[in-house]
CSV table of C-alpha atoms and ligand atoms in Angstrom, one decimal:
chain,number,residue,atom,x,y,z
A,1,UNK,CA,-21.0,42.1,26.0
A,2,UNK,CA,-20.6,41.2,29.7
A,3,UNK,CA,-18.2,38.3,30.5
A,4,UNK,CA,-21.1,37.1,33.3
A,5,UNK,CA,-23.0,34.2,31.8
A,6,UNK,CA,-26.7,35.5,32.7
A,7,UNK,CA,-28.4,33.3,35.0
A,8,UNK,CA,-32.1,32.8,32.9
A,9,UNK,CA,-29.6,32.4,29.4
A,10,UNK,CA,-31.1,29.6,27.9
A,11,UNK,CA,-28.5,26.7,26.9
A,12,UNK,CA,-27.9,26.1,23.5
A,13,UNK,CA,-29.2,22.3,22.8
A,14,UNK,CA,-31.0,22.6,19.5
A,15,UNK,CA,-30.7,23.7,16.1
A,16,UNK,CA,-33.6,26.6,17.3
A,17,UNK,CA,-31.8,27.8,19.9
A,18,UNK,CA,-28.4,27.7,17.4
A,19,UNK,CA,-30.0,29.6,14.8
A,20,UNK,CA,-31.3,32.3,17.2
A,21,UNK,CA,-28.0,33.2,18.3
A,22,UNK,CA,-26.6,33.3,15.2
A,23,UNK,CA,-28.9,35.8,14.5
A,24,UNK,CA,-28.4,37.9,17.3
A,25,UNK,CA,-24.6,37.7,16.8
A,26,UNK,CA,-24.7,38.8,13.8
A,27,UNK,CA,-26.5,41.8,14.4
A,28,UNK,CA,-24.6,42.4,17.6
A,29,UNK,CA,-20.8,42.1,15.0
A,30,UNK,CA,-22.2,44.4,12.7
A,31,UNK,CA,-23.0,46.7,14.9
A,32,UNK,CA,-20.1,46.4,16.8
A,33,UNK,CA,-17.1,46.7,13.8
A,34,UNK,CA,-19.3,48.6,11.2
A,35,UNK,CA,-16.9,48.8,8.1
A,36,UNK,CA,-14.0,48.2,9.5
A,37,UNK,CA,-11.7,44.8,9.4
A,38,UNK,CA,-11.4,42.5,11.8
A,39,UNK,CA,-8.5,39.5,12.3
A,40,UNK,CA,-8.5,36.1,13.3
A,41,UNK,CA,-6.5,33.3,14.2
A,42,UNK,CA,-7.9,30.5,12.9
A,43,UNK,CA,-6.1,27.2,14.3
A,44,UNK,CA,-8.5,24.9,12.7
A,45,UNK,CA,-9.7,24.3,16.5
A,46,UNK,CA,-13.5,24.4,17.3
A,47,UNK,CA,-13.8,27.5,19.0
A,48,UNK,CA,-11.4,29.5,16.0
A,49,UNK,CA,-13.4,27.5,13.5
A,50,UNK,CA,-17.0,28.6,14.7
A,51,UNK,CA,-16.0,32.0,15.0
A,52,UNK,CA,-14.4,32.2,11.7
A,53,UNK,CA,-17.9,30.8,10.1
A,54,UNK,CA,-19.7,33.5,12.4
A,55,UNK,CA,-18.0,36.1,11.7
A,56,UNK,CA,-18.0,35.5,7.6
A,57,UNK,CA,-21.5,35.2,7.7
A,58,UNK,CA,-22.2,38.9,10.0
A,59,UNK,CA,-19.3,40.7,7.7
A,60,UNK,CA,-18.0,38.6,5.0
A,61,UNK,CA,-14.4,39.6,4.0
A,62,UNK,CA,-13.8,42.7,6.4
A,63,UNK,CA,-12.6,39.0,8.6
A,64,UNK,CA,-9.0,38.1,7.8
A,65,UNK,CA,-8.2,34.9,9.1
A,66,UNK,CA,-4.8,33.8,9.1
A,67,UNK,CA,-4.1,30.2,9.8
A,68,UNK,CA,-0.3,29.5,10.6
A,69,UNK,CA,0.6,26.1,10.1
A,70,UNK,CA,3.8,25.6,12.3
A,71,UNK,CA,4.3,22.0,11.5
A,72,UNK,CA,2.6,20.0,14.3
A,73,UNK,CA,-0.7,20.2,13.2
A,74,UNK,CA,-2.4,16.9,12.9
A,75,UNK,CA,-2.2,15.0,9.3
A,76,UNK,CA,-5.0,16.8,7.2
A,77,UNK,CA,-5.5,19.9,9.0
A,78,UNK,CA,-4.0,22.7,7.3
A,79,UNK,CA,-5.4,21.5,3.9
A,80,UNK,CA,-9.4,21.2,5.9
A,81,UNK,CA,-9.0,25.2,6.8
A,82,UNK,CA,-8.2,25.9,3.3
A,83,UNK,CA,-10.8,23.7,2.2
A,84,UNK,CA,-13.3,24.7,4.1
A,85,UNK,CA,-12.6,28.3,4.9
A,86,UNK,CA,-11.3,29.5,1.3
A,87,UNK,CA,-12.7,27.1,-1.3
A,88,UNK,CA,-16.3,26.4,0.6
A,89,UNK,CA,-16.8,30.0,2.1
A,90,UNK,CA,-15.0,32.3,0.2
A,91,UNK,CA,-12.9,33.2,3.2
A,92,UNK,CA,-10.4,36.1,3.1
A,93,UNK,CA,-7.7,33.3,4.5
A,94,UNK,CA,-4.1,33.9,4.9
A,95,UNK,CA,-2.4,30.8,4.8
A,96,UNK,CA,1.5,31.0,6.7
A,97,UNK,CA,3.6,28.1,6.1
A,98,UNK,CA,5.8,28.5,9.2
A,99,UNK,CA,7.0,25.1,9.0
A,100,UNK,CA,10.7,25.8,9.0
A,101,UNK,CA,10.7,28.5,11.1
A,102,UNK,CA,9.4,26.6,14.3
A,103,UNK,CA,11.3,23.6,13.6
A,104,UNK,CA,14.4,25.6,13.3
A,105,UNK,CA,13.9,27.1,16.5
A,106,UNK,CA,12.8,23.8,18.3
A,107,UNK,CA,15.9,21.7,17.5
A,108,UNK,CA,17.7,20.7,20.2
A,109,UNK,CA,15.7,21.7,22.5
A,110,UNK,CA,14.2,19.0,24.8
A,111,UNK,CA,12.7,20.7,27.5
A,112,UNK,CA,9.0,20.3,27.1
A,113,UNK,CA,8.5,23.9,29.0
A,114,UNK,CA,11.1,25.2,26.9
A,115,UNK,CA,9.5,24.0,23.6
A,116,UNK,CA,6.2,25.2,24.9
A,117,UNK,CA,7.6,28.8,25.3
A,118,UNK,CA,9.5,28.9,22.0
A,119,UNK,CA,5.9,27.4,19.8
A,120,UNK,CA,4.0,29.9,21.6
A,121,UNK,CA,6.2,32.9,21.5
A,122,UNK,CA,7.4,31.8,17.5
A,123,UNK,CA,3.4,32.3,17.7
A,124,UNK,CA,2.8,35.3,18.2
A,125,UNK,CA,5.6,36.4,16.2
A,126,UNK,CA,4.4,35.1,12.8
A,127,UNK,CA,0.8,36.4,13.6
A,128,UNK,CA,2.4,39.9,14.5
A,129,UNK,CA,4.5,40.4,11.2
A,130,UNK,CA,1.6,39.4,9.8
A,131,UNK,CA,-1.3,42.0,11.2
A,132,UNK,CA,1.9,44.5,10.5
A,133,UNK,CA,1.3,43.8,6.6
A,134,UNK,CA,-2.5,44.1,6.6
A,135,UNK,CA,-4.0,47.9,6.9
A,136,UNK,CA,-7.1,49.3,8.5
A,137,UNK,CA,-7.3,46.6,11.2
A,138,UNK,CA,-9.1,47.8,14.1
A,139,UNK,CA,-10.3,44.5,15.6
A,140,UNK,CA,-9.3,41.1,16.5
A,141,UNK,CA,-11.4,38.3,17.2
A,142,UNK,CA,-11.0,35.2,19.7
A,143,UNK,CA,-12.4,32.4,20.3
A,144,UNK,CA,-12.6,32.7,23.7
A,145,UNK,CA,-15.4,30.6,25.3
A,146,UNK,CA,-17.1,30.7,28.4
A,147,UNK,CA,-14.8,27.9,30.8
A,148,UNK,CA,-11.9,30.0,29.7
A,149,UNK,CA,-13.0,33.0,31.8
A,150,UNK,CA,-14.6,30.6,34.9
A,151,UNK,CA,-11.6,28.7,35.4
A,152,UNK,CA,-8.7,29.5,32.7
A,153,UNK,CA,-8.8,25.9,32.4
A,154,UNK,CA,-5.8,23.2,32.1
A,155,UNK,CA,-6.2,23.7,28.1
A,156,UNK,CA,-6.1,26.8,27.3
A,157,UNK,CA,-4.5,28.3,30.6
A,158,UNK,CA,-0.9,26.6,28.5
A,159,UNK,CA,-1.6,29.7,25.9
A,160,UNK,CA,0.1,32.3,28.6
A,161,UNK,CA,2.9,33.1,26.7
A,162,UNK,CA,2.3,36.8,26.4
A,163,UNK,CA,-0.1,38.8,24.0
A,164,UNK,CA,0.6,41.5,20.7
A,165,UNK,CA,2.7,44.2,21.6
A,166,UNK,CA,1.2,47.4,22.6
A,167,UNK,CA,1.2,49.1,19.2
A,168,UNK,CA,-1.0,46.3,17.9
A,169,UNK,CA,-3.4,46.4,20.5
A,170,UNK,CA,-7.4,45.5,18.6
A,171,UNK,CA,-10.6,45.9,20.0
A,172,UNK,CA,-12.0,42.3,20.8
A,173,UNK,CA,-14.8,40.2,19.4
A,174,UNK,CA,-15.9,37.8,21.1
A,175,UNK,CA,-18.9,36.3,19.7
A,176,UNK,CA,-19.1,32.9,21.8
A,177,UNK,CA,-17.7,33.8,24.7
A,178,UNK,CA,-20.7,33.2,26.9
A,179,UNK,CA,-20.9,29.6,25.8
A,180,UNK,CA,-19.9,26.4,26.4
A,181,UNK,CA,-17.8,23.6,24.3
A,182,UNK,CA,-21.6,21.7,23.5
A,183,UNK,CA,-23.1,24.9,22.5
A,184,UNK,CA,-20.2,26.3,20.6
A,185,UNK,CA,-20.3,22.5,19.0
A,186,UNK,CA,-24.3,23.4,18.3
A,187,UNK,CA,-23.3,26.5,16.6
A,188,UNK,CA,-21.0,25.3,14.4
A,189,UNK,CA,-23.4,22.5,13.5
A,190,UNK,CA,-25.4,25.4,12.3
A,191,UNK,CA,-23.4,27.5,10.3
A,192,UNK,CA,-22.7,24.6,8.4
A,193,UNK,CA,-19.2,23.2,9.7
A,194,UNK,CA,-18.4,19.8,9.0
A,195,UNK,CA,-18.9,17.5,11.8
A,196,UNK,CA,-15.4,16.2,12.4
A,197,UNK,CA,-14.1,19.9,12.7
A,198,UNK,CA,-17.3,20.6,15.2
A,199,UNK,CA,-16.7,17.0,16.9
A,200,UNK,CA,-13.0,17.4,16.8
A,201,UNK,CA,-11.5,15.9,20.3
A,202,UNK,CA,-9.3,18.5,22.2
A,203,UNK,CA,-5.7,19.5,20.6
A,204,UNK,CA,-3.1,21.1,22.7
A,205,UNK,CA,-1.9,24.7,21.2
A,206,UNK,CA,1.8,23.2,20.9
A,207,UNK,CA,0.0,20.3,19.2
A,208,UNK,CA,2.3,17.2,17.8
A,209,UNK,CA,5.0,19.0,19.1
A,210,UNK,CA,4.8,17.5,23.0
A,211,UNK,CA,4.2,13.8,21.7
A,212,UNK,CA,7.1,14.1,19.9
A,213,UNK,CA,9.2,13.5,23.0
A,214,UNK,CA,12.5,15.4,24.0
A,215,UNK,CA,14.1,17.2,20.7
A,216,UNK,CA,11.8,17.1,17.8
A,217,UNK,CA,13.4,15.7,14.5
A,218,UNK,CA,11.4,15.5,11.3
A,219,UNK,CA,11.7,12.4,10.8
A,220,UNK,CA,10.2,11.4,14.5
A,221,UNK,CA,7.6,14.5,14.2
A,222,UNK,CA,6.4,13.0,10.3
A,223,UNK,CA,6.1,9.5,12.5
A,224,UNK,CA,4.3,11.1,15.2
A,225,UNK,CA,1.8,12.2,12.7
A,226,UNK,CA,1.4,9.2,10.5
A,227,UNK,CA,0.8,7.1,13.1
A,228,UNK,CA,-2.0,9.1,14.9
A,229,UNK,CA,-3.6,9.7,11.6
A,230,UNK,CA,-3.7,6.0,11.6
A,231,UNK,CA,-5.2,5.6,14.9
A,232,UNK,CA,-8.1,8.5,14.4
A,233,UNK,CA,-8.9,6.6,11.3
A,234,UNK,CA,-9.1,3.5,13.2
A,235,UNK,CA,-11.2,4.7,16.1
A,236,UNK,CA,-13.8,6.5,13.7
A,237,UNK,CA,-14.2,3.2,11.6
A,238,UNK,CA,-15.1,1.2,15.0
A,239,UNK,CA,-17.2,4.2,16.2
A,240,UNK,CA,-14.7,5.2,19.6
A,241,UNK,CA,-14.1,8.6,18.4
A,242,UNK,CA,-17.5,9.4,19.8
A,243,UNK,CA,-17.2,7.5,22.9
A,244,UNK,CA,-13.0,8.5,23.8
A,245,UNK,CA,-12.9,11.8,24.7
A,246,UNK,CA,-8.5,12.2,23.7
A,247,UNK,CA,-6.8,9.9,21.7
A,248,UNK,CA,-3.5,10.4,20.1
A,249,UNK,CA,0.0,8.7,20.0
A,250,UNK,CA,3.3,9.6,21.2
A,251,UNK,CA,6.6,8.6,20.4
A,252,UNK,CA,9.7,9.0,22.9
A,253,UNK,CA,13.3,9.3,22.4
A,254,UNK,CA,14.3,6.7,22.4
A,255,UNK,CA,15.0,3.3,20.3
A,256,UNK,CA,14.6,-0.4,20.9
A,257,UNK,CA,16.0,-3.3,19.2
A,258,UNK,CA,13.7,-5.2,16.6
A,259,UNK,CA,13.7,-7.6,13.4
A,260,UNK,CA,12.7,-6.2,9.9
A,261,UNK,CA,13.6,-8.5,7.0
A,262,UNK,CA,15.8,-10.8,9.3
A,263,UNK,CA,17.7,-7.8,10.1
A,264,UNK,CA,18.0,-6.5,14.1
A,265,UNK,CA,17.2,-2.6,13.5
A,266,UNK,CA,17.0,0.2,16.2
A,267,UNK,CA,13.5,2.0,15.8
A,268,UNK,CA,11.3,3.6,18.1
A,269,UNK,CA,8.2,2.7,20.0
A,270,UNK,CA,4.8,4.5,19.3
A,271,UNK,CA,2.6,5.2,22.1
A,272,UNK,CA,-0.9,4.4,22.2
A,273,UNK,CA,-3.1,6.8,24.8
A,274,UNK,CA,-6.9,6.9,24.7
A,275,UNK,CA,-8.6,8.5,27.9
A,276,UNK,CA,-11.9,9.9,29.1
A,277,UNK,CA,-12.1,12.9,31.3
A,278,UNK,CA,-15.1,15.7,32.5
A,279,UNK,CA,-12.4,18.4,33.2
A,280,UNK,CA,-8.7,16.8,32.3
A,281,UNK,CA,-7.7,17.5,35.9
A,282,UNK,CA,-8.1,13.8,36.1
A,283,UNK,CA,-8.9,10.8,33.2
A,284,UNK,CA,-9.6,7.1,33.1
A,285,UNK,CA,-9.1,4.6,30.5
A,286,UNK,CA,-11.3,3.7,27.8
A,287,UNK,CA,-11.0,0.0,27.1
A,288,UNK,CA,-10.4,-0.7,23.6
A,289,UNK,CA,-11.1,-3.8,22.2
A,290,UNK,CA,-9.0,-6.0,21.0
A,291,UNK,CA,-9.5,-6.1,17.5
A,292,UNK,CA,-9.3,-2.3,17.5
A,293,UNK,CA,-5.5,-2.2,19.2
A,294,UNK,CA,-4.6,-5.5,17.0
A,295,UNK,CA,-5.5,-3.3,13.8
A,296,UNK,CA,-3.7,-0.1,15.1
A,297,UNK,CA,-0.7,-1.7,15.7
A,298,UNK,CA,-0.4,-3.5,12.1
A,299,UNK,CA,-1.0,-0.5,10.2
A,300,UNK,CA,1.5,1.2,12.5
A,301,UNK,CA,3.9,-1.2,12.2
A,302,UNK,CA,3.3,-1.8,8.5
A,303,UNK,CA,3.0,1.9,7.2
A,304,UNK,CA,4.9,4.6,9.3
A,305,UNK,CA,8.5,4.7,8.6
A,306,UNK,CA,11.3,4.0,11.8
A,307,UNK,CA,9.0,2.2,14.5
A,308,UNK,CA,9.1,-1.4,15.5
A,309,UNK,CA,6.8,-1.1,18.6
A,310,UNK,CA,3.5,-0.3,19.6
A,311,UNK,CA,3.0,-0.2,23.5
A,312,UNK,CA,-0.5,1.1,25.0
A,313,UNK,CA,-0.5,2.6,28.0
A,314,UNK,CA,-3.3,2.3,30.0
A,315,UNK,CA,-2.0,4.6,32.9
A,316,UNK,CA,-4.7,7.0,34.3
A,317,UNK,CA,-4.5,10.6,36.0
A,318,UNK,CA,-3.2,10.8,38.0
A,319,UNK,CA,-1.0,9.3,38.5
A,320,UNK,CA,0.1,10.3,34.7
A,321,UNK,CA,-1.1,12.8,33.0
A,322,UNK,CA,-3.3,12.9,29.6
A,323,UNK,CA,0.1,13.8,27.5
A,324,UNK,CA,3.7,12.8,28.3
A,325,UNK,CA,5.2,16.1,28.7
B,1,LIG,P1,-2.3,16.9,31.0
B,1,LIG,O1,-1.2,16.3,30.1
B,1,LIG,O2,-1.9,18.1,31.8
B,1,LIG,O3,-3.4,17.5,29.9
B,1,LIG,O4,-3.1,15.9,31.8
B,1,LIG,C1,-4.6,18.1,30.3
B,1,LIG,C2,-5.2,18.6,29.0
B,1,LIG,O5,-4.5,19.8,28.6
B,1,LIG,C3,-4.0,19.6,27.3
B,1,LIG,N1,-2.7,20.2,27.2
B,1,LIG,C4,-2.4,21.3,26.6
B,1,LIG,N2,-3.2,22.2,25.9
B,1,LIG,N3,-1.4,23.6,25.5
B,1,LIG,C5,-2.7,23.3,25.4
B,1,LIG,O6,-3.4,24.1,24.8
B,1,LIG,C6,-0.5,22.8,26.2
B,1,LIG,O7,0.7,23.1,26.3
B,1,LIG,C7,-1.1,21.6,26.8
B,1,LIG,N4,-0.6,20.6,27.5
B,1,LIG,C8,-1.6,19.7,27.7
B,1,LIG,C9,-4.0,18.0,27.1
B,1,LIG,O8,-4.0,17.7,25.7
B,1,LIG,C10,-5.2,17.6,27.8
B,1,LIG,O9,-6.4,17.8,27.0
């Protein structure tokens, strides 16, 4: 397949139009790995997610998917890939619990570049030893979509942190790399994904592990994650996780003094962020009402362990950017 988007390519904007491409793709995978097995990283991510579903439908369990969970995924996540992928479609789904592994490596370390090179070179590591143990691979699919070749956007250009070693060089599929995030979104709609892994808002590669400010400790990450588990909840019962197009929490290092029980205690702020963007190169704020940030804040403050703030910043880019490192 060509990486030039033909000009007279219809867009994908109905369930039509999403079930003829699935059609074709599916003839053109077959076609294109035969017999042989084919490997995926499977994040959870739309793009990863869409493939995976593609791919299981075109050739079943000559896909391996191997889903590292390196502990900053979001609350939930790991366990909806096995869900979903495993139980629901009979995936052939590796699951890695690299948990220790990356947080070993991270502590201490507080330079957010830094931390970004070790999660993304830890990365590569795990998925190498673990295409090393599997025989007869002769491809590796990616869910490369069509914005990463026009522009290596500001989301994905962050992945940069080298490729496979030579020896462990695949053929690629790429089934939706001519298409963009809505018709990726339409596609996955159609091969049956659940919405809220199709409608999922964006989720940096590094994930939790850049709103956890400075040095990541477990007991900040675990906060980091409770409370925006907290907050997605919140914003899909008032209807803003449709309308806000990133929204997540963040949590610094740093301590203020409060009152629990009479007592002054030292425990960290959480970060509120919630911003609308077209391309992330520069976002406004949404407003949230009230009622919404009133309820956030008392189930943060009430339910996740070590914080006694909630601030929301309503800072837009620039001058700061979407996350704080
Ligand atoms: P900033 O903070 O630069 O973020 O305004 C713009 C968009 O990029 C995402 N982002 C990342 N995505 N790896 C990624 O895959 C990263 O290291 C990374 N850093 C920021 C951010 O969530 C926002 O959507």
């Amino acid at each position: 397949m060509s990486s030039v988007r033909p000009e007279n390519m219809e867009r994908i904007t109905t369930r039509e139009l999403a079930d003829k491409f699935i059609a074709e793709q599916i003839e053109a995978i077959k076609k294109q790995v035969g017999d042989k097995k084919v490997l995926l990283a499977l994040s959870g991510g739309v793009d990863s997610s869409v493939v995976a579903a593609l791919l299981i439908r075109a050739i079943g369990n000559q896909l391996v998917c191997v889903h590292v969970n390196h502990g900053l995924l979001r609350k939930g996540e790991p366990e909806q890939v096995i869900q979903v992928f495993r139980n629901e479609m009979s995936a052939n789904l590796i699951y890695v619990d690299a948990v220790d592994r990356f947080l070993d490596k991270l502590a201490g370390v507080s330079n957010p570049e830094q931390k970004r090179k070790i999660i993304g070179a830890e990365f590569i590591r795990v998925f190498e030893e673990e295409a090393r143990k599997l025989d007869g691979i002769e491809f590796l699919a990616q869910g490369t979509i069509y914005p990463d070749i026009l522009e290596s956007g500001p989301v994905k250009a962050h992945h940069n942190v080298g490729g496979l070693p030579e020896d462990l060089k695949f053929e690629l599929v790429e089934p939706v790399k001519l298409l963009f995030k809505d018709e990726v979104r339409q596609v996955g709609l159609a091969l049956g994904l659940p919405e809220n892994m199709v409608f999922r808002q964006p989720f940096p590669g590094p994930g939790l592990g850049v709103r956890c400010l400075g040095a990541i400790t477990r007991d900040r990450l675990e906060a980091v994650r409770e409370s925006d588990a907290i907050l997605r909840e919140e914003f899909h019962n008032a209807g803003l996780d449709k309308n806000v197009w990133q929204y997540f929490t963040i949590i610094p290092d740093l301590k203020s003094v409060g009152i629990r029980d009479n007592v002054r205690c030292e425990q960290w702020p959480v970060i509120l962020r919630a911003v609308n963007t077209r391309d992330a190169m520069s976002a406004t704020i949404e407003e949230i009402p009230y009622e919404v940030l009133k309820k956030v804040t008392d189930r943060i403050l009430n339910e996740v362990t070590g914080v006694n703030r909630v601030l929301y910043d309503i800072t837009p880019k620039p001058t700061g950017t979407i996350e704080w490192e």
